XYZ file of C-alpha atoms in Angstrom:
525
model
C 162.456 73.515 101.517
C 163.664 76.328 103.756
C 160.123 77.606 104.347
C 158.692 74.400 105.818
C 159.549 74.851 109.493
C 158.678 78.556 109.881
C 155.419 78.161 107.955
C 154.519 75.100 110.015
C 155.132 76.961 113.257
C 153.254 80.007 112.000
C 150.204 77.961 111.029
C 150.131 76.072 114.332
C 150.498 79.308 116.266
C 147.808 81.090 114.245
C 145.295 78.264 114.536
C 145.906 77.852 118.264
C 145.681 81.562 119.056
C 142.528 81.884 116.944
C 140.905 79.022 118.842
C 141.853 80.475 122.217
C 140.746 83.972 121.283
C 137.357 83.152 119.797
C 136.614 80.468 122.360
C 137.513 82.439 125.480
C 134.253 84.357 125.948
C 132.111 81.380 124.901
C 133.929 79.036 127.291
C 133.573 81.445 130.206
C 129.854 81.824 129.532
C 129.438 78.055 129.339
C 131.303 77.445 132.591
C 129.345 80.198 134.363
C 126.051 78.679 133.241
C 127.076 75.110 134.072
C 128.060 76.136 137.595
C 124.538 77.501 138.135
C 122.776 74.299 137.050
C 122.647 71.926 140.036
C 124.085 68.461 139.483
C 121.350 65.926 140.364
C 123.912 64.019 142.436
C 124.011 67.027 144.791
C 120.237 66.919 145.298
C 120.103 63.900 147.607
C 121.114 61.615 144.770
C 118.145 62.469 142.590
C 118.210 62.217 138.818
C 116.317 65.393 137.886
C 117.709 68.929 137.872
C 114.768 71.340 137.845
C 116.259 74.705 138.929
C 113.453 76.829 137.446
C 110.693 74.584 138.866
C 109.180 74.028 135.423
C 108.399 70.399 136.191
C 105.924 69.602 138.945
C 107.014 67.986 142.208
C 104.954 64.890 141.358
C 106.711 64.495 138.005
C 110.150 64.907 139.589
C 109.360 62.310 142.266
C 108.025 59.847 139.681
C 111.051 60.306 137.427
C 113.470 59.850 140.321
C 111.779 56.586 141.239
C 111.917 55.259 137.663
C 115.475 56.350 137.011
C 116.742 55.095 140.366
C 115.430 51.606 139.606
C 117.024 51.737 136.151
C 120.327 52.873 137.629
C 120.375 50.224 140.351
C 119.767 47.520 137.735
C 122.962 48.580 135.984
C 121.162 49.231 132.695
C 121.823 52.964 132.434
C 122.161 56.154 134.444
C 119.865 58.879 133.081
C 119.882 62.488 134.258
C 117.134 64.944 133.259
C 117.775 68.703 133.172
C 115.014 71.216 132.398
C 115.936 74.915 132.391
C 114.097 78.020 131.324
C 116.944 79.664 129.414
C 120.649 79.431 128.617
C 120.822 82.789 126.855
C 122.388 82.670 123.399
C 124.433 79.555 124.119
C 123.896 76.401 122.073
C 121.947 73.627 123.845
C 124.033 70.824 122.294
C 127.261 72.382 123.562
C 125.850 72.857 127.064
C 124.507 69.286 127.143
C 127.932 67.938 126.140
C 129.709 70.032 128.783
C 127.213 69.082 131.500
C 127.579 65.387 130.676
C 131.363 65.388 130.897
C 131.454 67.760 133.892
C 129.059 65.615 135.893
C 130.569 62.371 134.499
C 127.171 60.772 134.004
C 127.179 56.982 133.990
C 129.562 54.263 135.053
C 133.247 54.644 134.320
C 133.452 50.988 133.294
C 130.457 50.884 130.920
C 129.858 54.552 129.984
C 126.118 53.910 130.274
C 125.083 57.523 130.841
C 122.371 59.564 129.116
C 121.510 63.233 129.621
C 118.094 64.563 128.580
C 118.504 68.335 128.376
C 115.555 70.661 127.654
C 115.671 74.454 127.166
C 112.242 76.077 127.296
C 112.834 79.436 125.607
C 114.774 77.884 122.713
C 112.165 75.090 122.380
C 114.966 72.548 122.213
C 115.465 68.971 123.421
C 118.931 67.379 123.421
C 119.951 63.783 124.143
C 123.643 63.329 125.039
C 124.695 59.682 125.174
C 127.715 58.030 126.729
C 129.957 55.846 124.596
C 128.383 52.702 126.010
C 124.849 53.646 124.907
C 125.631 54.805 121.368
C 124.893 51.335 119.989
C 121.587 50.997 121.849
C 120.554 54.626 121.356
C 121.950 55.775 117.996
C 121.208 59.293 116.815
C 118.253 58.154 114.694
C 116.552 56.407 117.621
C 117.134 59.398 119.914
C 115.507 61.732 117.423
C 112.601 59.335 116.830
C 111.874 59.224 120.569
C 111.944 63.011 120.718
C 109.701 63.473 117.685
C 107.150 60.780 118.541
C 106.997 60.882 122.337
C 108.079 64.357 123.460
C 107.597 67.065 120.832
C 103.762 66.680 120.556
C 103.338 67.317 124.300
C 105.980 70.070 124.365
C 104.096 71.945 121.637
C 101.009 71.857 123.869
C 103.000 73.206 126.810
C 102.604 69.949 128.739
C 106.261 69.601 129.719
C 105.559 67.096 132.485
C 103.981 64.697 129.999
C 106.714 65.332 127.421
C 109.491 64.400 129.845
C 107.607 61.462 131.345
C 106.779 59.948 127.955
C 110.312 60.520 126.682
C 111.914 58.838 129.687
C 109.478 55.920 129.460
C 110.275 55.455 125.762
C 114.020 55.491 126.471
C 113.671 52.939 129.275
C 111.544 50.702 127.036
C 114.183 50.925 124.325
C 117.020 50.135 126.731
C 115.281 47.112 128.232
C 114.153 45.893 124.814
C 117.666 46.152 123.400
C 119.169 44.305 126.340
C 116.654 41.460 125.900
C 116.858 41.142 122.152
C 120.604 41.291 122.173
C 120.740 38.162 124.299
C 117.794 36.213 122.929
C 117.997 36.929 119.215
C 121.564 36.531 118.030
C 122.283 37.430 114.428
C 121.697 34.472 112.036
C 124.783 32.825 110.577
C 125.831 33.836 107.084
C 124.239 31.578 104.466
C 126.516 29.420 102.321
C 125.960 29.062 98.588
C 125.132 25.327 98.607
C 124.984 25.107 94.813
C 128.538 26.353 94.484
C 129.689 24.123 97.343
C 128.137 21.027 95.696
C 129.720 21.946 92.379
C 133.141 22.213 93.959
C 132.721 18.865 95.682
C 131.514 17.192 92.439
C 134.199 18.398 90.088
C 136.605 20.956 91.420
C 138.666 21.000 88.234
C 135.948 21.814 85.736
C 134.852 25.014 87.409
C 138.314 26.556 87.101
C 138.492 28.483 83.798
C 141.231 27.334 81.446
C 142.714 30.707 80.513
C 146.410 29.820 80.377
C 147.760 28.545 77.089
C 151.428 27.705 76.722
C 153.963 29.206 79.072
C 152.168 31.057 81.885
C 155.163 33.285 82.499
C 155.239 34.323 78.865
C 151.503 35.016 78.906
C 151.827 37.435 81.826
C 154.911 39.002 80.331
C 153.055 39.800 77.110
C 149.990 41.159 78.903
C 149.951 44.941 79.416
C 148.524 45.170 82.935
C 148.045 48.763 84.093
C 149.848 49.464 87.341
C 147.843 51.692 89.703
C 149.663 54.080 91.980
C 149.393 52.920 95.601
C 147.153 55.134 97.739
C 148.588 56.821 100.780
C 147.225 56.766 104.319
C 144.330 59.032 105.243
C 146.374 60.299 108.157
C 147.571 59.463 111.632
C 146.783 60.395 115.210
C 148.349 63.822 114.828
C 146.256 64.420 111.700
C 143.164 63.590 113.725
C 144.220 66.129 116.340
C 144.680 68.778 113.655
C 141.228 68.000 112.249
C 139.660 68.192 115.714
C 141.280 71.574 116.353
C 140.103 72.845 112.977
C 136.529 71.639 113.564
C 136.514 73.443 116.923
C 137.648 76.642 115.216
C 135.076 76.164 112.443
C 132.268 75.739 114.994
C 133.233 78.926 116.798
C 133.591 80.943 113.606
C 130.327 79.524 112.288
C 128.528 80.520 115.486
C 129.928 84.047 115.345
C 129.412 84.679 111.629
C 126.047 82.930 111.368
C 124.404 82.509 114.811
C 121.724 79.804 114.809
C 120.075 79.774 118.255
C 118.247 76.569 119.013
C 120.001 74.532 116.354
C 122.906 72.099 116.759
C 126.235 73.638 115.844
C 126.874 70.992 113.183
C 123.777 72.216 111.276
C 125.170 75.741 111.043
C 125.790 76.303 107.290
C 129.103 78.076 107.887
C 130.312 75.275 110.155
C 129.248 72.628 107.637
C 131.036 74.399 104.803
C 134.222 74.963 106.788
C 134.313 71.400 108.112
C 133.421 69.365 105.038
C 135.288 70.898 102.096
C 138.713 71.602 103.702
C 138.860 68.266 105.560
C 137.710 66.374 102.457
C 140.450 68.143 100.501
C 143.067 67.065 103.053
C 141.864 63.445 102.909
C 141.937 63.375 99.087
C 145.422 64.883 99.002
C 146.682 62.322 101.506
C 145.129 59.441 99.551
C 146.148 60.371 96.019
C 149.231 62.512 96.625
C 150.978 60.919 99.617
C 154.033 62.700 100.960
C 156.143 62.346 104.069
C 154.957 65.620 105.649
C 151.184 65.159 105.382
C 150.525 66.890 108.696
C 152.394 70.022 107.661
C 150.416 70.065 104.425
C 147.174 69.501 106.346
C 147.840 72.546 108.536
C 148.667 74.670 105.488
C 145.585 73.544 103.540
C 143.192 74.000 106.464
C 144.630 77.375 107.371
C 144.463 78.650 103.785
C 140.865 77.432 103.472
C 139.995 79.307 106.652
C 141.690 82.475 105.410
C 139.982 82.186 102.022
C 136.532 81.728 103.537
C 136.831 84.683 105.915
C 138.016 86.914 103.068
C 135.139 85.773 100.859
C 132.690 86.248 103.722
C 133.650 89.871 104.273
C 133.902 90.573 100.542
C 130.417 89.315 99.654
C 128.868 90.507 102.913
C 130.194 94.003 102.275
C 128.768 94.038 98.760
C 125.360 92.793 99.861
C 125.219 95.240 102.768
C 126.025 98.182 100.523
C 123.084 97.287 98.290
C 120.776 96.479 101.189
C 121.533 99.654 103.133
C 121.102 102.030 100.217
C 118.732 104.771 101.317
C 118.957 103.839 105.003
C 119.898 106.343 107.681
C 123.502 106.547 108.796
C 122.510 105.248 112.223
C 120.913 102.134 110.686
C 123.994 101.614 108.530
C 126.272 101.919 111.553
C 124.359 99.222 113.459
C 124.258 96.847 110.467
C 127.989 97.141 109.753
C 128.814 96.731 113.437
C 126.773 93.521 113.705
C 128.653 92.125 110.689
C 132.213 92.929 111.726
C 132.265 92.904 115.526
C 131.958 89.077 115.953
C 135.513 88.673 114.640
C 137.103 91.726 116.233
C 140.724 91.043 117.100
C 141.320 88.385 114.444
C 142.600 90.830 111.831
C 146.186 90.251 112.976
C 145.830 86.478 112.643
C 144.323 86.498 109.146
C 146.658 87.938 106.461
C 145.054 90.790 104.537
C 142.084 91.155 106.887
C 143.533 94.280 108.465
C 142.723 96.206 105.274
C 139.031 95.307 105.654
C 139.155 96.309 109.294
C 140.789 99.641 108.544
C 138.076 100.492 106.010
C 135.418 99.362 108.462
C 136.809 101.544 111.267
C 137.042 104.600 109.021
C 133.545 104.009 107.692
C 132.055 103.648 111.195
C 133.730 106.873 112.273
C 132.287 108.687 109.270
C 128.794 107.237 109.762
C 128.667 108.386 113.362
C 130.442 111.729 113.143
C 129.446 113.183 109.765
C 127.053 116.121 110.024
C 123.359 115.207 110.010
C 120.822 117.181 107.977
C 117.648 118.191 109.742
C 114.710 116.041 108.570
C 112.392 119.062 108.999
C 114.156 122.001 107.396
C 117.123 120.318 105.720
C 119.678 122.546 107.432
C 122.876 121.088 108.960
C 122.528 119.980 112.569
C 125.035 120.235 115.414
C 125.966 117.354 117.710
C 125.885 118.354 121.347
C 128.682 117.405 123.704
C 128.192 115.018 126.628
C 127.546 117.835 129.094
C 124.874 119.578 127.021
C 123.022 116.602 125.582
C 121.720 115.319 128.942
C 118.875 117.844 129.054
C 117.494 116.362 125.836
C 117.601 112.816 127.208
C 115.187 110.991 129.445
C 116.250 110.268 133.006
C 116.614 106.575 132.152
C 118.773 107.379 129.124
C 121.067 109.497 131.288
C 121.342 106.563 133.691
C 122.241 104.238 130.814
C 125.067 106.585 129.844
C 126.342 106.850 133.413
C 126.816 103.087 133.718
C 128.252 102.900 130.178
C 125.490 100.612 128.908
C 124.357 102.884 126.064
C 125.909 106.005 124.557
C 123.551 108.600 123.082
C 124.324 111.198 120.423
C 121.978 114.197 120.359
C 121.867 116.336 117.200
C 120.137 119.743 117.311
C 119.029 121.997 114.499
C 119.574 125.619 115.578
C 117.201 127.200 113.016
C 114.138 125.064 113.883
C 115.233 123.615 117.262
C 114.503 120.057 116.090
C 116.544 117.295 117.748
C 117.575 113.755 116.831
C 118.642 111.201 119.445
C 120.628 108.127 118.394
C 121.558 105.220 120.648
C 124.746 103.154 120.442
C 124.743 100.013 122.594
C 127.905 99.019 124.449
C 128.309 95.362 123.456
C 130.626 94.728 126.403
C 128.193 95.949 129.060
C 126.712 93.344 131.417
C 123.688 95.512 132.247
C 120.263 94.134 131.358
C 116.867 95.693 130.728
C 114.894 96.547 133.859
C 111.476 94.921 134.027
C 109.977 98.027 135.651
C 111.332 101.077 133.821
C 112.432 99.378 130.600
C 115.908 100.904 130.474
C 119.145 98.948 130.218
C 120.179 99.757 133.782
C 119.747 96.501 135.724
C 123.047 95.563 137.391
C 124.315 92.772 139.608
C 125.097 94.135 143.073
C 125.897 91.293 145.441
C 125.143 87.731 146.449
C 124.382 86.132 149.808
C 124.601 82.540 150.959
C 121.364 81.568 152.675
C 122.280 78.001 153.523
C 125.785 76.639 153.210
C 126.301 73.349 151.435
C 127.255 70.325 153.496
C 128.300 66.783 152.737
C 124.684 65.667 153.140
C 122.755 68.408 151.360
C 123.144 71.197 148.843
C 123.106 74.825 149.868
C 121.412 77.833 148.361
C 121.961 81.521 147.941
C 120.550 84.667 146.386
C 121.993 87.010 143.777
C 120.761 90.591 144.045
C 120.180 92.917 141.101
C 119.308 96.622 141.317
C 118.191 99.057 138.651
C 120.488 102.081 138.581
C 117.647 104.195 137.202
C 114.480 103.392 139.180
C 116.087 101.453 142.070
C 113.871 98.455 141.373
C 115.493 95.336 142.795
C 115.037 91.631 142.306
C 116.678 88.479 143.550
C 117.620 85.291 141.810
C 118.035 82.106 143.793
C 120.826 79.692 142.963
C 121.902 76.313 144.262
C 125.269 75.559 145.825
C 126.503 72.072 145.050
C 126.740 69.640 147.927
C 130.240 69.103 149.267
C 131.475 65.763 148.013
C 132.408 63.241 150.674
C 134.842 60.373 150.301
C 132.077 57.850 150.866
C 129.738 59.206 148.189
C 131.752 57.678 145.370
C 133.291 54.665 147.077
C 130.322 52.360 146.643
C 130.672 51.021 150.176
C 128.004 48.519 151.092
C 128.153 49.465 154.774
C 126.418 52.812 154.191
C 123.020 51.146 153.895
C 123.219 49.051 157.052
C 120.566 50.863 159.094
C 119.397 53.794 156.994
C 115.718 54.089 156.257
C 116.176 56.914 153.771
C 115.878 55.935 150.151
C 118.146 58.789 149.071
C 120.980 57.801 151.395
C 120.876 54.191 150.290
C 120.905 55.138 146.646
C 123.873 57.451 147.110
C 126.190 54.521 147.693
C 125.047 52.688 144.603
C 124.776 55.411 141.966
C 126.545 54.459 138.761
C 127.258 58.081 137.874
C 130.920 58.090 138.744
C 133.028 58.622 135.679
C 131.063 58.340 132.440
C 132.008 60.339 129.360
C 130.464 61.319 126.048
C 131.958 61.924 122.639
C 128.987 63.960 121.442
C 126.583 61.133 120.601
C 122.861 61.699 120.646
C 120.470 63.984 118.819
C 118.294 67.044 119.246
C 114.870 68.291 118.173
C 113.004 71.589 118.232
C 109.323 72.261 118.792
């Protein structure tokens, strides 16, 4: 019993630190992206965010008109977001964050819906508020996507895909509202035969199974006594499960990236979420104890440790077989891609440091061991950083100067043959230049072109310059409109003399506090 408290604290600390560590970079990337996507409420109270101008102006105007009417009727508040790319981030996660950041829908009814489309990942996501989950369950959301949007998206007709999808959603919402009021569920039928029998002779239908003393009969009957089942858990158990699922999603994404697919379809995430949580539930039901939450933490933590150990064990074995006969440079890259996603977790997972030590030693050997010349077979010499520049291209030298790529140059003295090997810096923010093709494009500065006000959004430009060829490009971004106290008050006086449709709609928008628990569905084309 003396180990309970320290082990409990250790498990909580380990799980929490692991979540914070693995989620830090992902969360920063998500927040950076979300800040660049304009909230439709900042665009003169429109309902469409089209930062990359993929949708036509006519489509945006038509959608705003439809969705404004739907919003004013109180049926639902729908926002549409169409972006070209979100990098390697997961569309479902971004849709969920956008929904809760923008608070789509009414606070009272949670009637918000976000239609989020990512062009380069060929992905459509519906994120529903709590109030629409009954009207738009996951199955219906996916059916609308598959039947009304995907066929047009495959043809590249994004305007038609969005228009048809929105129309189908509106039809569903209005149909549900009508049928819910006009077609109530029929009452449960009563077995009239049994009712008549009871009325006719209530005594005869009761089986005569007691003979003699009833007490004696039950005393002599060997009735098996089943052990009472314990509770599945409590609120704290739910919090533990939620934390574990968050960790499982992050680990699943890092160990088995699945761009364009929902995180819950990631095989690693599914495995980590289903088996350990099911084990906790079964233990709580059939082996109830007073400290179920402590046991839950221990079980979930041990399952996580076991999976990561098994992952590295089997991955190492398969890589050794797969990389047989490959060059040391190819082996270095393959091992790095396997281990680097979980760098820094070796201290949180018992026993993992031994894997990491072997990995570090192996990587050092793969990069620094002497290369044999592919021409003459003689040992080659690796040149130092000062002498290898003359064997590199100008763009490669530039990549080294900004620490985007490190190059090793091996030279064979007998035949003067050289080998050049590149090692990418995974932490570098430099991107590939569209003009020269080297990884030397860097962010330099940004400039505000038009400041945001309480009545309109602002805009600015981010400037990027290639360190190698000096090619430069700009990227426009939108600055969110400054929120005013009247924009969310719902005052009726704001529409007294205004002739602008956008200003009158701003005082009636229902998007003022909605939230989503992750409902909805996604489809790929």
